[in-house]
CSV table of C-alpha atoms in Angstrom, one decimal:
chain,number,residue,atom,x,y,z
A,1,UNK,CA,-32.0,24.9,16.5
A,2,UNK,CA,-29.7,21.9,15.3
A,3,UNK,CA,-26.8,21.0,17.0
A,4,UNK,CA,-24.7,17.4,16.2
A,5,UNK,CA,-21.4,17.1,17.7
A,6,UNK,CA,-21.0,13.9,19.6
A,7,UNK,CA,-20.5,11.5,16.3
A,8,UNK,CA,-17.2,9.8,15.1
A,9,UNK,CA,-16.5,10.8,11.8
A,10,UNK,CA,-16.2,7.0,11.4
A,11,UNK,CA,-20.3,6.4,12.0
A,12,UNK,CA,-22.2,4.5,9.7
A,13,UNK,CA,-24.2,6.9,7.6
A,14,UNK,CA,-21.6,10.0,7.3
A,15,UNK,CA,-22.6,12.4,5.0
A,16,UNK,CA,-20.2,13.6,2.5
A,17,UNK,CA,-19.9,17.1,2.1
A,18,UNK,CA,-20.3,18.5,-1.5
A,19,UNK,CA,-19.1,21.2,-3.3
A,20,UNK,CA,-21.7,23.9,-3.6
A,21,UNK,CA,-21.7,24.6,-7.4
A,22,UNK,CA,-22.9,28.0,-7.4
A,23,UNK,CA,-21.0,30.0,-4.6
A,24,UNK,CA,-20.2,33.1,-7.2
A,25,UNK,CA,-18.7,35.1,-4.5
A,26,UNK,CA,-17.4,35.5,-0.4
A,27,UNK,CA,-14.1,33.4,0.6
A,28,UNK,CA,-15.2,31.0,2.8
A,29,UNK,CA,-15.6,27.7,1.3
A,30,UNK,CA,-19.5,27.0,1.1
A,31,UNK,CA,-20.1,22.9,1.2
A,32,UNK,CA,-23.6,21.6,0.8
A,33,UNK,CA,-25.2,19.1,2.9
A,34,UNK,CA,-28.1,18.2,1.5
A,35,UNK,CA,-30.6,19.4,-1.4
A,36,UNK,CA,-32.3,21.9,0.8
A,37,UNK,CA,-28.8,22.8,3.1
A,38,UNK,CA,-25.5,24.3,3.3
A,39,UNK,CA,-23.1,24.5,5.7
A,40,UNK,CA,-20.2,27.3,6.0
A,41,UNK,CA,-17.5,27.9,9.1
A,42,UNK,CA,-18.8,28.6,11.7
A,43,UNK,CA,-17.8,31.9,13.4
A,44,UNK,CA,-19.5,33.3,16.5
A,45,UNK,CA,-20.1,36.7,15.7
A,46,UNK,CA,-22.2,35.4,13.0
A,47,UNK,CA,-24.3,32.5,14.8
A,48,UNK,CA,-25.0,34.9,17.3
A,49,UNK,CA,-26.8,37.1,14.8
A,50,UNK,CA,-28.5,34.4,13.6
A,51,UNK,CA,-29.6,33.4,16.9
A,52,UNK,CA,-31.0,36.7,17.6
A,53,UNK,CA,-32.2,37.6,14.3
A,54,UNK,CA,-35.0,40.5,14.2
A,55,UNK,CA,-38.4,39.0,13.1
A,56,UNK,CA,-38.4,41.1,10.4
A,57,UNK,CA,-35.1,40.5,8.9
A,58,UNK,CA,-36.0,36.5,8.5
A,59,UNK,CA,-38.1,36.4,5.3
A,60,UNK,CA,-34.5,38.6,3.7
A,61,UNK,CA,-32.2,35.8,5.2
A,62,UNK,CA,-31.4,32.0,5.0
A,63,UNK,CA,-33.2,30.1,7.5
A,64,UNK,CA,-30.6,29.3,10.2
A,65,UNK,CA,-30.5,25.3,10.8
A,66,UNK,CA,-27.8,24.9,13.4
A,67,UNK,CA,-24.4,24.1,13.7
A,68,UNK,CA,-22.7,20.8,13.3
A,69,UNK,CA,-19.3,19.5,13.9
A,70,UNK,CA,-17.4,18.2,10.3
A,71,UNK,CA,-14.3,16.0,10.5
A,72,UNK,CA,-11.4,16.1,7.7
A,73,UNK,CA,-10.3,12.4,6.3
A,74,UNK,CA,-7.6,11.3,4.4
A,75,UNK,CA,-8.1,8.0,3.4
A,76,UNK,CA,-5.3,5.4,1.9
A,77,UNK,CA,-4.3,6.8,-1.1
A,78,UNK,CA,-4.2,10.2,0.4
A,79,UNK,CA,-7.7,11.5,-0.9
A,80,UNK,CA,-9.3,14.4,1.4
A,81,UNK,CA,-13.4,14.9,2.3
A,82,UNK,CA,-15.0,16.3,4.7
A,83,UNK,CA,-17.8,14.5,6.5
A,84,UNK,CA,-20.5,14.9,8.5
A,85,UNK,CA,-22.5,12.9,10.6
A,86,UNK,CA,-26.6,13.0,9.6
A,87,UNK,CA,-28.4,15.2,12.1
A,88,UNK,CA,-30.3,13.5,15.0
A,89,UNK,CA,-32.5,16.0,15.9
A,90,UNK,CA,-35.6,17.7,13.1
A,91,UNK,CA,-34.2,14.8,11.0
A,92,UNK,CA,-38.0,15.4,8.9
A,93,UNK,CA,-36.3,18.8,8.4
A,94,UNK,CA,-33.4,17.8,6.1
A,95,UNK,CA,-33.4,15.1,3.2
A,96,UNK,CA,-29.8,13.9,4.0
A,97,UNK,CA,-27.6,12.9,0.7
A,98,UNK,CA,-26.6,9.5,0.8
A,99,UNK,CA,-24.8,6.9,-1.4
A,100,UNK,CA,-21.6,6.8,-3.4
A,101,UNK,CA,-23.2,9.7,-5.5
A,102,UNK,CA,-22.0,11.7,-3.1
A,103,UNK,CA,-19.1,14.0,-4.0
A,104,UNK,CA,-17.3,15.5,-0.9
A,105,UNK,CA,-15.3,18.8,-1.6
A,106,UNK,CA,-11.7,16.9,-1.6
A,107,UNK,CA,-13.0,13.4,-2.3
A,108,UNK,CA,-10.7,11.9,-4.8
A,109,UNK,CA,-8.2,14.5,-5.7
A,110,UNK,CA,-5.6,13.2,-8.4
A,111,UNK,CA,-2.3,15.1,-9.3
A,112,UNK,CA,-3.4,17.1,-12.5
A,113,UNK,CA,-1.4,15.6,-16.0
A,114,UNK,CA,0.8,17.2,-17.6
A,115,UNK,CA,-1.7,19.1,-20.2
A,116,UNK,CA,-4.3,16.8,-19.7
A,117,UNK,CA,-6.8,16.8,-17.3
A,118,UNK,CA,-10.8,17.9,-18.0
A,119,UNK,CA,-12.4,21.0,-18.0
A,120,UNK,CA,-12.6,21.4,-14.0
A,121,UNK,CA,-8.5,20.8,-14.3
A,122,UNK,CA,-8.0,23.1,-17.2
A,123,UNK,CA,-10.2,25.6,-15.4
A,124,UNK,CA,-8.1,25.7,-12.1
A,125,UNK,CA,-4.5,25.3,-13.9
A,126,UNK,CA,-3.6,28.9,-12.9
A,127,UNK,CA,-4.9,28.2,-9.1
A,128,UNK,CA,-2.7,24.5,-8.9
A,129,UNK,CA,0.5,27.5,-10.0
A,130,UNK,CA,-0.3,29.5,-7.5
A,131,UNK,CA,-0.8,26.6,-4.7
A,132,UNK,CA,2.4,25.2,-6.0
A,133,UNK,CA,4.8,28.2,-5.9
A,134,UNK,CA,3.2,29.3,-2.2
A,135,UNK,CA,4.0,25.5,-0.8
A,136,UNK,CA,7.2,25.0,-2.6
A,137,UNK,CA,8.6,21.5,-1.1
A,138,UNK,CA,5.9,21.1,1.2
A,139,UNK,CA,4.3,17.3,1.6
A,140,UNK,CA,1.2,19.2,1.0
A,141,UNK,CA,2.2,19.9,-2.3
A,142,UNK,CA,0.8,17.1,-4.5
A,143,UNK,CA,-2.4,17.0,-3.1
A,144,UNK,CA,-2.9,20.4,-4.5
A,145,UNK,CA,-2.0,19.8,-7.8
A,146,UNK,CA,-5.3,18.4,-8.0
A,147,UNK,CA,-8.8,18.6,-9.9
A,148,UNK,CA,-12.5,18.2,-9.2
A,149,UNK,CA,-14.3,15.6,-10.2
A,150,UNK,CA,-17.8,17.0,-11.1
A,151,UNK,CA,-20.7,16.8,-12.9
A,152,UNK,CA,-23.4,19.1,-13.7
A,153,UNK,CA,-25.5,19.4,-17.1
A,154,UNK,CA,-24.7,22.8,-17.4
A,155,UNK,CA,-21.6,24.3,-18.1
A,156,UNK,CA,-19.9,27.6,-16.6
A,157,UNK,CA,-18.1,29.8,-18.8
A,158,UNK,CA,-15.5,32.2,-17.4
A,159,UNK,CA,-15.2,35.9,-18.0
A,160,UNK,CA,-11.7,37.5,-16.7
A,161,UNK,CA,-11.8,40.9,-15.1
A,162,UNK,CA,-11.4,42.4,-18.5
A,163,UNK,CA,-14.2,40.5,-19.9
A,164,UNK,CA,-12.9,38.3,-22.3
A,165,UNK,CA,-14.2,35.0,-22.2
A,166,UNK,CA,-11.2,32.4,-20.5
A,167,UNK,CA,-12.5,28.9,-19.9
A,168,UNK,CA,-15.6,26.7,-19.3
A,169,UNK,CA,-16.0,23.9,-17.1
A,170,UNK,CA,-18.9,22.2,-15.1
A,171,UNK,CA,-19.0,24.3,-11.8
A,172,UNK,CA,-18.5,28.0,-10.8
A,173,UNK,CA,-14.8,28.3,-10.4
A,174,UNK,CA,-14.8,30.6,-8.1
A,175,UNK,CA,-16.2,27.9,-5.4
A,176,UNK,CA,-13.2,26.1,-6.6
A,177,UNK,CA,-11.3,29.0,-5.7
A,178,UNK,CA,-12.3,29.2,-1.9
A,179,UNK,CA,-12.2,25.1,-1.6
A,180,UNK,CA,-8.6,25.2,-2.6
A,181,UNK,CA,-7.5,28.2,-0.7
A,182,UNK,CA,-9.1,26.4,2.1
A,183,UNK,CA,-7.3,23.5,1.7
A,184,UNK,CA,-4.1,25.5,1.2
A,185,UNK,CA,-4.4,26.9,4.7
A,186,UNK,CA,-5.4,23.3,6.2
A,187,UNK,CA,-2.2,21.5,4.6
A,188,UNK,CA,0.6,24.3,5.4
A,189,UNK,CA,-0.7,25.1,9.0
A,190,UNK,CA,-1.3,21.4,10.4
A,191,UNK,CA,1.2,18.4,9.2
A,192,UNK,CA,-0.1,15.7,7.5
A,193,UNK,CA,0.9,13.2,10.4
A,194,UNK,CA,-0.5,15.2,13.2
A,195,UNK,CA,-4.3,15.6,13.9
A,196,UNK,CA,-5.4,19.2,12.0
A,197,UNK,CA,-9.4,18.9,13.1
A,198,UNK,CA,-9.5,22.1,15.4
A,199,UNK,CA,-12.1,24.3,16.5
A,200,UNK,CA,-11.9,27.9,15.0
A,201,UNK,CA,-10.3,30.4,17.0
A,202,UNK,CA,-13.8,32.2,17.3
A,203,UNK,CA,-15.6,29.5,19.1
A,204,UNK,CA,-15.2,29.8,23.0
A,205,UNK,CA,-13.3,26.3,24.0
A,206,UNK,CA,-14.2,24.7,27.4
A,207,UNK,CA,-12.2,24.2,30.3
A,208,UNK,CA,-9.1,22.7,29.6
A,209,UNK,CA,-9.3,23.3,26.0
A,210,UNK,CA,-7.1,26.1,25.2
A,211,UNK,CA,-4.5,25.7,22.6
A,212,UNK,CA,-5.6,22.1,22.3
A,213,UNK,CA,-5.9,20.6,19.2
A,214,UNK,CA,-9.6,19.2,18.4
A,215,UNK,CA,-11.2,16.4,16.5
A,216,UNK,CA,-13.6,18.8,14.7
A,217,UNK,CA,-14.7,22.0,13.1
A,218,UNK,CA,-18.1,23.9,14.0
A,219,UNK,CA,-20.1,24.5,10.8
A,220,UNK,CA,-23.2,26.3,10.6
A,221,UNK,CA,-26.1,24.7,8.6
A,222,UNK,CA,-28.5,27.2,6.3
A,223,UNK,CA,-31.1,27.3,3.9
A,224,UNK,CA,-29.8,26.5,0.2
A,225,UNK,CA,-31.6,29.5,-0.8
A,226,UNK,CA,-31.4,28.5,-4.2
A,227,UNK,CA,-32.1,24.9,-4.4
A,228,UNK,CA,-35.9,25.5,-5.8
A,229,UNK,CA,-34.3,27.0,-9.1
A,230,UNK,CA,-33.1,24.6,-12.2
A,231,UNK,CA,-30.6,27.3,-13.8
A,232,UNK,CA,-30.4,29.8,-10.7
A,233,UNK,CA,-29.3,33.2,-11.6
A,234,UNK,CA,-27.2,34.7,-8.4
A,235,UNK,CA,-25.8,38.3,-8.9
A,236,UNK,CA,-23.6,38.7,-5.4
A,237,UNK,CA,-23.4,42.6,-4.5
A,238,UNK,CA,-21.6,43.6,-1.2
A,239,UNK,CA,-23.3,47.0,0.3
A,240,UNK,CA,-22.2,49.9,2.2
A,241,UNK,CA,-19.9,52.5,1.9
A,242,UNK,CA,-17.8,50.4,4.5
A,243,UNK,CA,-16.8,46.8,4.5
A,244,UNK,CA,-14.2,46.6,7.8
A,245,UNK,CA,-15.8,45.4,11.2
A,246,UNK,CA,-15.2,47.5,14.2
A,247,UNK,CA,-12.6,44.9,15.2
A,248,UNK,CA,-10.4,45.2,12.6
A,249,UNK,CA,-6.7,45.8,12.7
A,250,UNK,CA,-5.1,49.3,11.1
A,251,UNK,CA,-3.8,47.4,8.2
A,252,UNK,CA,-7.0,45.6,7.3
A,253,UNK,CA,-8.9,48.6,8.0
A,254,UNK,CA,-6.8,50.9,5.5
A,255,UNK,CA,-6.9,47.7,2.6
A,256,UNK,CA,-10.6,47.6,2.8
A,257,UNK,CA,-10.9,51.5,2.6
A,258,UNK,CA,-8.8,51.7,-0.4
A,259,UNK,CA,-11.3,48.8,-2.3
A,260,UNK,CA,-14.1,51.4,-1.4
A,261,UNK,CA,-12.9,54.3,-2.1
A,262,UNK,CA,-11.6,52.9,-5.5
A,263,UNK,CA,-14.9,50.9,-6.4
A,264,UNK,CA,-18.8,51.6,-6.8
A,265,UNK,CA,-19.1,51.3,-3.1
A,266,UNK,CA,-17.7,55.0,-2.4
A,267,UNK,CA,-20.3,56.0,-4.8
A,268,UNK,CA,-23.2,53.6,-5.3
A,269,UNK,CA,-22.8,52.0,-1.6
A,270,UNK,CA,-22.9,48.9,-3.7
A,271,UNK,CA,-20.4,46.7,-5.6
A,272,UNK,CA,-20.5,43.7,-7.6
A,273,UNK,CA,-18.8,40.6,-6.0
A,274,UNK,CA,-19.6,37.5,-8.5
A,275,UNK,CA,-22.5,36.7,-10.2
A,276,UNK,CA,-23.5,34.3,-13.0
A,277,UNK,CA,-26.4,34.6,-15.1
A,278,UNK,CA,-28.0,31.9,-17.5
A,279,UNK,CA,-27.9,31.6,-21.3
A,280,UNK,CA,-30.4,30.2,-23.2
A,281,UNK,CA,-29.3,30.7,-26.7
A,282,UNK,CA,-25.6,28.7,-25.7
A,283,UNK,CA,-27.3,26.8,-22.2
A,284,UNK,CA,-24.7,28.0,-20.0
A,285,UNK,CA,-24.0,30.1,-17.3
A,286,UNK,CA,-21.6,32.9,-17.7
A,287,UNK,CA,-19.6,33.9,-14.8
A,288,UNK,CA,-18.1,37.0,-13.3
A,289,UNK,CA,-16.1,37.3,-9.8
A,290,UNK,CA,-15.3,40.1,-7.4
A,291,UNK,CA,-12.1,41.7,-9.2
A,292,UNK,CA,-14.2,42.1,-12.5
A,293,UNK,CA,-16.5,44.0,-9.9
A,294,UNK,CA,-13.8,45.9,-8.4
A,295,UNK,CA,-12.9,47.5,-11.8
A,296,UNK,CA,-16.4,48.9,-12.4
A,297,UNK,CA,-17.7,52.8,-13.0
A,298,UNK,CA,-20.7,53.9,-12.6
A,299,UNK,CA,-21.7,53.0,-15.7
A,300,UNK,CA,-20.2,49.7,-16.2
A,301,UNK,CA,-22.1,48.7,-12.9
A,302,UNK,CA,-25.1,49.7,-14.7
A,303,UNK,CA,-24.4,47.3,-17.5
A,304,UNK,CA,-23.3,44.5,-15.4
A,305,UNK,CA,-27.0,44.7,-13.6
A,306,UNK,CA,-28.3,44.7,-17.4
A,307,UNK,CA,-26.3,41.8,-18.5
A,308,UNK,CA,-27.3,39.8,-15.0
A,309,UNK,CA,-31.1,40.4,-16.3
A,310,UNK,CA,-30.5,39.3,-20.1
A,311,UNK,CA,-30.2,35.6,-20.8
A,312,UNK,CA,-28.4,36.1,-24.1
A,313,UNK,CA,-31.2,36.4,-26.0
A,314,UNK,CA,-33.6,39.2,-24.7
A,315,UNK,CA,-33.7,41.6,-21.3
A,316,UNK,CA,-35.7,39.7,-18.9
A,317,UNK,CA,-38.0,42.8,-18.0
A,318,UNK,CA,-41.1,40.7,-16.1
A,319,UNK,CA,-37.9,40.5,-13.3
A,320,UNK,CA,-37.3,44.4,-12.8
A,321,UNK,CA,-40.9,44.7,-11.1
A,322,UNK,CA,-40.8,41.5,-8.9
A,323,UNK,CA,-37.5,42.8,-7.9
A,324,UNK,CA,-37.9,46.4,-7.2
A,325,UNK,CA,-40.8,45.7,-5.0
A,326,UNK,CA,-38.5,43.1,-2.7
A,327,UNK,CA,-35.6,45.9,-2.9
A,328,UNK,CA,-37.9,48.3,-1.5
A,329,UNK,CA,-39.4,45.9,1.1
A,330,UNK,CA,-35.7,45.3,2.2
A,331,UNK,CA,-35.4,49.0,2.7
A,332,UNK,CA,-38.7,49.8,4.8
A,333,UNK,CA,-36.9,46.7,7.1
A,334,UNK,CA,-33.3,47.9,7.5
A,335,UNK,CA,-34.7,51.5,8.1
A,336,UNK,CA,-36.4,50.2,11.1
A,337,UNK,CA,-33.1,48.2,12.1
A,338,UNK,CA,-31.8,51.0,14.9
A,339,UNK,CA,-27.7,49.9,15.4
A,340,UNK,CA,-27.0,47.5,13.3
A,341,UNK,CA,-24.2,48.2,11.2
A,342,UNK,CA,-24.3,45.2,8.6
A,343,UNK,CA,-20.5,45.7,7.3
A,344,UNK,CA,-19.1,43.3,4.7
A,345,UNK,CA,-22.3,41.8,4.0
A,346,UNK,CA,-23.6,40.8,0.9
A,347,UNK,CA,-26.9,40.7,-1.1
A,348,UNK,CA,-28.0,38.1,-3.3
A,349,UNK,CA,-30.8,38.4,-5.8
A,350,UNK,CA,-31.4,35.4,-7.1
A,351,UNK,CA,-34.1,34.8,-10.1
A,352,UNK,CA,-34.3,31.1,-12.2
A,353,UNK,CA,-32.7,31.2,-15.8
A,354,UNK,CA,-35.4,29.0,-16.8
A,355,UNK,CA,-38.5,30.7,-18.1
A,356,UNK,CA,-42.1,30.1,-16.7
A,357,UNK,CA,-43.4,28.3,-19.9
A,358,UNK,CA,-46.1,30.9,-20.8
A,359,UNK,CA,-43.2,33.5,-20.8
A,360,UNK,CA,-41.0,32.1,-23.2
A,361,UNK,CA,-41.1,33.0,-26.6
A,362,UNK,CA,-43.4,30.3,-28.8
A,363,UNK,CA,-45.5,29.3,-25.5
A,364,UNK,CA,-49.1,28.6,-25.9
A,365,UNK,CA,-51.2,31.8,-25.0
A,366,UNK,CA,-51.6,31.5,-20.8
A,367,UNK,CA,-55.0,29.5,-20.8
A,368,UNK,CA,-53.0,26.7,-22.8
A,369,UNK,CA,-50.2,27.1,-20.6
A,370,UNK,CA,-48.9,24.1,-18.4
A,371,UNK,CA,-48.4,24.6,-14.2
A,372,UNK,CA,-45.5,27.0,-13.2
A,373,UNK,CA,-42.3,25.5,-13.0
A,374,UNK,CA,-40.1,25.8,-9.8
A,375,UNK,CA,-38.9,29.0,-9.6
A,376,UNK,CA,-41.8,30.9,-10.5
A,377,UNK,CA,-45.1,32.2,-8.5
A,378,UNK,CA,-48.8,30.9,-8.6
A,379,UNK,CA,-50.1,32.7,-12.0
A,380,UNK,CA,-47.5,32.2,-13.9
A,381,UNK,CA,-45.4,35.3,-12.4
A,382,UNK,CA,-41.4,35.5,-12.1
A,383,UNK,CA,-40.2,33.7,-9.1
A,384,UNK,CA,-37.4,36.6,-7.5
A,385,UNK,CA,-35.5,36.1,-4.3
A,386,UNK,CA,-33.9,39.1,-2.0
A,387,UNK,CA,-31.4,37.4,0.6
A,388,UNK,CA,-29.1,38.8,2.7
A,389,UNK,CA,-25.8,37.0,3.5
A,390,UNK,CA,-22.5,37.1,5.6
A,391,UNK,CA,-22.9,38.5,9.3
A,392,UNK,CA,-19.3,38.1,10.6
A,393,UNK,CA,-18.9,41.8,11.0
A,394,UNK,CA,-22.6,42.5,11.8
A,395,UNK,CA,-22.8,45.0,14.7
A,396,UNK,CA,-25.4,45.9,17.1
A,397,UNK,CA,-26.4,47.1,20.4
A,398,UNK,CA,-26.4,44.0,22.9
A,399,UNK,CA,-24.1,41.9,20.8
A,400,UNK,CA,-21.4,40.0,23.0
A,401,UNK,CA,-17.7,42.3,22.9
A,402,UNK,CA,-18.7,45.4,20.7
A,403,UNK,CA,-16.0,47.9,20.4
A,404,UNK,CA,-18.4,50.2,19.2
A,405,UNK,CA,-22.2,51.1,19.1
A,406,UNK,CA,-24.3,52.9,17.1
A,407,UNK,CA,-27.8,54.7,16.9
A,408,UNK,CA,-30.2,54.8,14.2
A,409,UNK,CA,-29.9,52.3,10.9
A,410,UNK,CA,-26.8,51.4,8.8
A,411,UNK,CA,-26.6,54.7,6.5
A,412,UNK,CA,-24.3,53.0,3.7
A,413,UNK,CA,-26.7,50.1,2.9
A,414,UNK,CA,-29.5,52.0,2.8
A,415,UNK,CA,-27.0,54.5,0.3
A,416,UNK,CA,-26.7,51.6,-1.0
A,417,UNK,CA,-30.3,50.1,-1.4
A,418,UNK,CA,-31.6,52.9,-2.8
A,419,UNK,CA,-29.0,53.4,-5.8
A,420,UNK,CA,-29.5,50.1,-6.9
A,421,UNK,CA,-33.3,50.3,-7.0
A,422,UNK,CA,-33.0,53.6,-8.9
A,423,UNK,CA,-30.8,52.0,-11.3
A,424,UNK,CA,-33.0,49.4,-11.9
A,425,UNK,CA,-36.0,51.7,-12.3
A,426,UNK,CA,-33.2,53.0,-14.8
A,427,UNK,CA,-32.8,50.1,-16.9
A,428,UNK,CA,-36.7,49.6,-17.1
A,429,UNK,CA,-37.7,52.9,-17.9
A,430,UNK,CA,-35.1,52.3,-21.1
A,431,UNK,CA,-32.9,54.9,-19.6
């Protein structure tokens, strides 16, 4: 394990954070660190479980890198990032970003013009409203009236919860949304002339500490699970029948229960929380968040796994093999999990938009064919990846403060598991 927390922000050699482009779903900001790394808050419940992780859980899960401290800057002109310092320790590990290239999440935010702007503005218009009306006269004000300034060579396009197609831009918005959010909650809670680095409420302080404000903020660093793709495919689905941790307060409790009850989860013990899925026939990635997965039947979940598998111009079937087999593996693991209860988890299955040349249609016959690109196996077979996300509210016996413990494995994501492997059997049997 990683750990870097002794560093000035000011060091020579800070690394920027970036904006991870393809968060599709959760509500904690996601940054990247590097090509191979991400970094998210850190909250205890969650590095513990990493830190303890069952050997047979690891191949289903993000490698687990370490934690390291980030500091918040505003420079001259008022301009936010968050930065890093480069890790000391397994440095042969990471290929640290460096260079102006860098982008950091808040690096350069301008006040958006008055119906001008690019696409990354136009997209998050309706956000800058909402940021505006909920900080009124604050200082904070202008510095949310902001945009992004990305680039990518692919561009998102946006489907609302009804599915009509809204706006397109360079990045998944909903990352945007969880950046700004973020940055909402930074700007009201700390003033801009007082320090507003602290360590999250999670993290045990040291002696002295309490109620102290601090210079930093524990992140923990993970696998980019998806950096070996060049158009990666992410469908987010958050399993169980249940998605409140055992220490959750009555009101939480009873909003969470409501979203089950009136969603696939009740049901399916699975539920849609973003996704976005390559096109090839318009080379972009179309985009769908959690409340177009909130309004879902039965049915419509079934063709929202169908859409996640078609890439506008055919159903990619080689993927429904690959993927039931990793499904299934998933299952024969969490059976043999005895109490853990993963609630508010989520699943990823991740595949690359871009074909394996001798798949395509027009590719030489295989013999002809040219190596495997990234993102596909040795032989020319689709490249699939089952990962399992999000432990805050993971629960199990000889975890630090449970409330609660509980024998045998999680019953709603196995529910869960098993619908969405008969579902996809489903859609490849033509049903």
């Amino acid at each position: 394990m990683v750990v870097q927390d002794s560093a000035a922000p000011g060091d020579a050699g800070r690394v920027l954070l970036q904006p991870f482009l393809h968060q599709v779903g959760g509500h904690l900001s996601v940054m990247q660190y590097d090509e191979d790394t991400v970094c998210k808050p850190l909250v205890s419940r969650e590095q513990r479980f990493y830190e303890s992780l069952p050997l047979a859980m690891r191949r289903f899960t993000p490698q687990y890198r370490g934690t390291i401290t980030v500091h918040l800057q505003k420079d001259s002109l008022g301009h936010l990032s968050l930065v890093a310092s480069p890790l000391r320790e397994n440095r042969e590990s990471f290929k640290v970003s460096a260079g102006p290239a860098v982008v950091a999440i808040w690096q350069k935010l301008q006040q958006t013009s008055g119906g001008g702007g690019s696409g990354a503005g136009t997209l998050s218009q309706w956000h800058h409203a909402q940021l505006a009306r909920a900080l009124q006269e604050s200082p904070a004000t202008a510095l949310l009236r902001s945009e992004f300034h990305l680039s990518t060579h692919v561009a998102f396009l946006v489907e609302d919860a009804n599915g009509n197609q809204a706006k397109r831009g360079s990045f998944n918005p909903w990352g945007l949304h969880c950046h700004q959010a973020h940055l909402t909650r930074l700007c009201t809670e700390y003033p801009e002339n007082k320090q507003h680095h602290i360590l999250p409420a999670s993290l045990p302080r040291g002696p002295g500490q309490e109620g102290a404000p601090m210079k930093s903020v524990w992140f923990l660093l993970l696998e980019n699970v998806v950096s070996q793709y060049k158009h990666p495919c992410v469908l987010d689905l958050k399993m169980g029948t249940r998605q409140h941790g055992d220490d959750a307060s009555e009101e939480k409790k009873a909003r969470h229960m409501t979203k089950c009850a009136q969603s696939t989860s009740a049901c399916l013990g699975v539920r849609i929380c973003g996704m976005q899925v390559y096109q090839t026939d318009k080379k972009h990635f179309l985009c769908k968040d959690k409340y177009y997965g909130r309004k879902l039947s039965v049915d419509g979940f079934r063709q929202a796994l169908y859409q996640f598998l078609h890439d506008g111009t055919r159903l990619r079937t080689e993927l429904l093999g690959p993927i039931q087999r990793q499904l299934q593996a998933l299952l024969s693991v969490i059976r043999s999990q005895s109490s853990y209860r993963f609630y508010s988890s989520s699943l990823l299955v991740i595949y690359d938009g871009q074909e394996p040349p001798e798949s395509a249609p027009g590719s030489p016959h295989p013999q002809e064919a040219p190596q495997p690109v990234p993102g596909s196996c040795p032989g020319g077979l689709p490249k699939v990846d089952i990962r399992m996300i999000d432990f805050a509210h993971t629960t199990y016996k000889g975890s630090r403060n449970e409330r609660s413990t509980y024998d045998g494995p999680d019953p709603g994501y196995i529910f869960g598991l098993e619908n969405l492997i008969q579902i996809l059997r489903d859609i490849q049997e033509g049903q």
